[in-house]
Amino acid sequence: MEVIKKINNNVAVCIDDNGRELIAFGRGIGFGEMPYELDDLNLIDRTYYGVDSQYFGLLNELPENIFDVTMRIVEYARSKITCELSPNILFTLADHINFAIERYKKNIMIKSPLFYDIENLYETEIDVARQAVKLIQSELKVHLPEGEVTSIALNLINAEEQCCIPGGDYDSDEVIDDVTKIIEKKTGRVIDRRSFNFSRFATHLQYLLKRKETNRPVSSENMRMFETMKDGFPQTYDCVLDILDYFREKIQWNPNDEELLYLMLHINRLCTREDCNQ
């Protein structure tokens, strides 16, 4: 196996004997001058094929223990879920778990408005997500709230490459693009649609749109947080109001305040990482 590009000391881009590119994890394989031939394959702990290069940067941004736990979660998920999972799931899920832990440390606890829909439709993914939350608690000493079960399950569902929920009578990609343009207009910045941060934001929007198709009411339990966000982030709230008007006109949907709260949180996250507010 040829090691061709260092990502960090313990992760590298490699080429196998069949000429296929992969990401390899193994202690010390990132040392040395590139490229070089790795003869001792016992040094490699795990390999991942087909990973999008936009996610490579996360390997230097996220703590190693987050990746270690996420690897175990993904391996467990693949043993339980019949659909093929995207090779990017390790990175998207690790980023989500890291973000969830950051929220936990800041005492931001929010119950997912999608919980009952997902619990009824995706029992296997919910069961895997519950085990993931238990593993995070035992290995990382972080007791994530119950709502994270739904969020982790959504990450798994999004990574399922052959098991899709049918969409509505509109083009969801067009809706996501239109919403992004609204955010750009309000913030005066251009959002990189090829970035990982935008990908995560688009994923959130996809599942809000899919939830619309279930046409099920959701009880709001986060109104205090919603009022706090409205007061603390007036620009984001103003942006969400424009998006709300767009939803009503374009797809005849009137999201409730809890769903708007989630939208505000993800817009804030996108704008913080994409430097929209500066």
Coordinates of C-alpha atoms in Angstrom, one line a residue:
M1 CA 0.0 0.0 0.0
E2 CA 1.3 3.4 -1.0
V3 CA 0.9 6.4 1.5
I4 CA 0.5 9.5 -0.7
K5 CA -0.7 12.3 1.5
K6 CA -0.5 13.1 5.2
I7 CA -3.7 14.3 7.0
N8 CA -2.2 14.1 10.4
N9 CA 0.4 11.9 12.2
N10 CA -2.1 9.0 12.4
V11 CA -4.2 9.4 9.3
A12 CA -3.2 9.5 5.6
V13 CA -4.6 9.2 2.1
C14 CA -3.3 5.9 0.6
I15 CA -3.6 3.9 -2.6
D16 CA -4.2 0.1 -2.3
D17 CA -2.7 -2.6 -4.5
N18 CA -5.7 -2.2 -6.9
G19 CA -5.1 1.5 -7.4
R20 CA -8.1 2.6 -5.2
E21 CA -7.8 5.6 -3.0
L22 CA -8.7 5.3 0.7
I23 CA -8.3 6.9 4.1
A24 CA -6.2 4.8 6.5
F25 CA -6.0 5.2 10.3
G26 CA -2.9 3.9 12.0
R27 CA -0.5 5.2 14.6
G28 CA 2.4 7.0 13.0
I29 CA 1.5 6.3 9.3
G30 CA 1.5 10.1 8.7
F31 CA 5.2 10.4 9.6
G32 CA 7.8 10.3 7.0
E33 CA 8.3 11.8 3.6
M34 CA 5.4 11.3 1.1
P35 CA 4.9 9.2 -0.9
Y36 CA 6.2 6.0 0.6
E37 CA 5.4 2.3 0.5
L38 CA 3.8 0.9 3.7
D39 CA 4.9 -2.7 3.9
D40 CA 3.6 -3.5 7.4
L41 CA -0.2 -3.5 7.0
N42 CA -0.6 -4.4 10.7
L43 CA 0.1 -0.7 11.4
I44 CA -3.3 0.1 9.9
D45 CA -6.3 0.0 12.3
R46 CA -9.1 1.0 9.9
T47 CA -9.6 2.0 6.3
Y48 CA -12.4 4.0 4.6
Y49 CA -13.0 4.0 0.8
G50 CA -14.9 6.7 -1.1
V51 CA -14.7 9.5 1.4
D52 CA -15.2 13.0 0.0
S53 CA -12.1 15.1 0.3
Q54 CA -14.1 18.0 1.8
Y55 CA -14.2 16.1 5.1
F56 CA -10.5 15.6 5.5
G57 CA -10.1 18.8 7.4
L58 CA -12.3 17.5 10.2
L59 CA -9.5 15.1 11.1
N60 CA -7.4 18.0 12.3
E61 CA -10.4 19.9 13.8
L62 CA -12.0 17.3 16.0
P63 CA -10.6 15.5 19.0
E64 CA -9.2 12.0 18.4
N65 CA -11.4 10.5 21.1
I66 CA -14.5 11.8 19.2
F67 CA -13.4 9.9 16.1
D68 CA -12.6 6.8 18.1
V69 CA -16.1 6.6 19.6
T70 CA -17.7 7.5 16.3
M71 CA -15.8 4.7 14.5
R72 CA -17.3 2.2 17.0
I73 CA -20.8 3.7 16.5
V74 CA -20.5 3.4 12.7
E75 CA -19.3 -0.2 12.9
Y76 CA -22.3 -1.1 15.1
A77 CA -24.7 0.8 12.8
R78 CA -23.4 -1.1 9.8
S79 CA -24.1 -4.4 11.6
K80 CA -27.7 -3.5 12.3
I81 CA -28.9 -1.3 9.4
T82 CA -29.6 -3.2 6.2
C83 CA -29.1 -0.1 3.9
E84 CA -25.6 0.7 2.7
L85 CA -24.2 3.7 4.6
S86 CA -22.3 6.5 2.9
P87 CA -18.5 6.4 3.5
N88 CA -18.8 10.0 4.8
I89 CA -20.9 9.0 7.8
L90 CA -17.8 8.7 10.0
F91 CA -17.0 12.4 9.4
T92 CA -20.6 13.8 9.4
L93 CA -21.5 11.9 12.6
A94 CA -18.2 12.8 14.4
D95 CA -18.8 16.5 13.6
H96 CA -22.4 16.2 14.9
I97 CA -21.3 14.5 18.1
N98 CA -18.7 17.1 18.7
F99 CA -21.2 19.9 18.2
A100 CA -23.7 18.1 20.5
I101 CA -21.0 17.9 23.3
E102 CA -20.3 21.6 22.8
R103 CA -24.0 22.4 23.3
Y104 CA -24.0 20.2 26.4
K105 CA -21.1 22.0 27.9
K106 CA -22.9 25.3 27.3
N107 CA -26.1 23.9 28.9
I108 CA -28.1 24.2 25.7
M109 CA -30.6 21.4 25.8
I110 CA -33.3 21.2 23.1
K111 CA -35.7 18.4 22.4
S112 CA -36.0 17.5 18.7
P113 CA -39.3 18.3 17.1
L114 CA -38.8 15.2 14.9
F115 CA -38.6 12.6 17.7
Y116 CA -42.0 11.0 17.3
D117 CA -41.9 10.8 13.5
I118 CA -38.4 9.3 13.5
E119 CA -39.1 6.9 16.4
N120 CA -42.1 5.4 14.6
L121 CA -40.6 5.3 11.2
Y122 CA -37.0 4.2 11.9
E123 CA -36.9 1.8 14.8
T124 CA -33.6 0.3 13.9
E125 CA -31.8 3.7 13.6
I126 CA -33.3 4.9 16.9
D127 CA -32.1 1.7 18.6
V128 CA -28.6 2.3 17.2
A129 CA -28.7 5.9 18.2
R130 CA -29.7 4.9 21.8
Q131 CA -26.6 2.7 22.0
A132 CA -24.5 5.5 20.6
V133 CA -25.6 7.9 23.4
K134 CA -24.8 5.2 25.9
L135 CA -21.4 4.7 24.4
I136 CA -20.7 8.5 24.4
Q137 CA -21.7 8.6 28.1
S138 CA -19.4 5.6 29.1
E139 CA -16.4 6.6 26.9
L140 CA -16.5 10.4 26.9
K141 CA -18.3 10.9 30.3
V142 CA -20.9 13.2 28.6
H143 CA -24.6 12.5 29.3
L144 CA -26.3 13.8 26.2
P145 CA -30.0 14.6 26.4
E146 CA -32.7 12.3 25.0
G147 CA -33.1 14.5 22.0
E148 CA -29.7 13.5 20.7
V149 CA -31.1 10.0 20.0
T150 CA -33.2 11.5 17.3
S151 CA -30.4 13.7 16.0
I152 CA -27.9 10.8 15.7
A153 CA -30.6 8.7 14.1
L154 CA -31.1 11.4 11.5
N155 CA -27.4 11.4 10.7
L156 CA -27.7 7.6 10.1
I157 CA -30.8 8.0 8.0
N158 CA -29.2 10.7 5.9
A159 CA -26.3 8.3 5.3
E160 CA -28.5 5.5 4.0
E161 CA -27.8 5.5 0.3
Q162 CA -30.6 3.3 -1.0
C163 CA -33.5 3.8 1.4
C164 CA -35.0 7.2 0.7
I165 CA -38.2 8.9 1.9
P166 CA -40.3 10.1 -1.1
G167 CA -40.3 13.8 -1.4
G168 CA -43.2 16.2 -2.0
D169 CA -44.5 17.9 -5.1
Y170 CA -41.5 20.3 -5.2
D171 CA -37.8 20.2 -5.8
S172 CA -36.1 20.1 -2.4
D173 CA -32.8 21.1 -3.9
E174 CA -34.4 24.2 -5.4
V175 CA -36.0 25.0 -2.0
I176 CA -32.6 24.6 -0.2
D177 CA -30.9 26.8 -2.8
D178 CA -33.6 29.5 -2.4
V179 CA -33.3 29.4 1.4
T180 CA -29.6 29.8 1.1
K181 CA -30.0 32.8 -1.2
I182 CA -32.3 34.4 1.4
I183 CA -29.6 33.9 4.1
E184 CA -26.9 35.3 1.8
K185 CA -29.1 38.4 1.0
K186 CA -29.7 39.0 4.7
T187 CA -26.1 38.5 5.8
G188 CA -24.4 40.1 2.8
R189 CA -22.1 37.1 2.4
V190 CA -21.6 34.3 -0.2
I191 CA -22.0 30.8 1.3
D192 CA -19.7 28.2 -0.1
R193 CA -22.1 25.4 -1.3
R194 CA -19.2 23.0 -1.7
S195 CA -18.3 23.3 2.0
F196 CA -18.9 20.8 4.7
N197 CA -20.7 23.4 6.8
F198 CA -23.2 24.0 4.0
S199 CA -23.7 20.2 3.6
R200 CA -24.7 19.9 7.3
F201 CA -27.1 22.8 7.0
A202 CA -28.6 21.3 3.8
T203 CA -29.1 18.0 5.7
H204 CA -31.1 19.8 8.4
L205 CA -33.3 21.5 5.9
Q206 CA -33.9 18.2 4.0
Y207 CA -35.3 16.6 7.1
L208 CA -37.5 19.6 8.0
L209 CA -38.9 19.3 4.5
K210 CA -39.4 15.5 4.9
R211 CA -41.1 16.1 8.2
K212 CA -43.5 18.4 6.4
E213 CA -44.6 15.4 4.3
T214 CA -45.7 13.5 7.4
N215 CA -48.1 16.3 8.1
R216 CA -48.0 15.6 11.9
P217 CA -48.3 18.3 14.5
V218 CA -45.4 18.7 17.0
S219 CA -45.8 20.0 20.5
S220 CA -43.5 22.9 21.3
E221 CA -41.4 22.5 24.5
N222 CA -38.7 25.0 23.7
M223 CA -40.6 28.3 23.7
R224 CA -38.3 29.9 26.3
M225 CA -35.3 29.1 24.1
F226 CA -37.1 30.4 21.1
E227 CA -37.8 33.8 22.8
T228 CA -34.2 33.9 24.0
M229 CA -32.9 33.3 20.4
K230 CA -35.3 36.0 19.0
D231 CA -34.0 38.6 21.5
G232 CA -30.3 37.5 21.3
F233 CA -30.0 37.1 17.5
P234 CA -32.4 39.6 15.8
Q235 CA -30.6 39.4 12.4
T236 CA -31.1 35.6 12.4
Y237 CA -34.7 35.9 13.5
D238 CA -35.3 38.5 10.7
C239 CA -33.8 36.0 8.3
V240 CA -36.0 33.2 9.5
L241 CA -39.1 35.4 9.1
D242 CA -38.2 35.8 5.4
I243 CA -37.7 32.1 5.1
L244 CA -41.1 31.5 6.7
D245 CA -42.7 33.8 4.2
Y246 CA -41.0 31.8 1.4
F247 CA -42.1 28.4 2.8
R248 CA -45.7 29.7 3.0
E249 CA -45.7 30.9 -0.6
K250 CA -43.5 28.3 -2.3
I251 CA -44.5 25.0 -0.6
Q252 CA -47.6 26.0 1.4
W253 CA -46.0 25.2 4.7
N254 CA -46.2 27.1 8.0
P255 CA -43.5 25.7 10.3
N256 CA -44.3 26.0 14.0
D257 CA -42.1 28.0 16.4
E258 CA -40.1 25.0 17.5
E259 CA -39.1 24.2 14.0
L260 CA -38.2 27.8 13.4
L261 CA -36.0 27.6 16.5
Y262 CA -34.1 24.7 15.0
L263 CA -33.8 26.6 11.8
M264 CA -32.3 29.6 13.7
L265 CA -29.8 27.4 15.5
H266 CA -28.6 25.9 12.3
I267 CA -28.4 29.3 10.5
N268 CA -26.4 30.6 13.4
R269 CA -24.1 27.6 13.2
L270 CA -23.7 27.9 9.4
C271 CA -23.0 31.7 9.6
T272 CA -20.5 31.3 12.4
R273 CA -18.5 28.8 10.5
E274 CA -18.9 30.5 7.1
D275 CA -18.1 33.9 8.6
C276 CA -21.5 35.3 7.6
N277 CA -21.9 37.7 10.4
Q278 CA -18.6 39.5 10.0

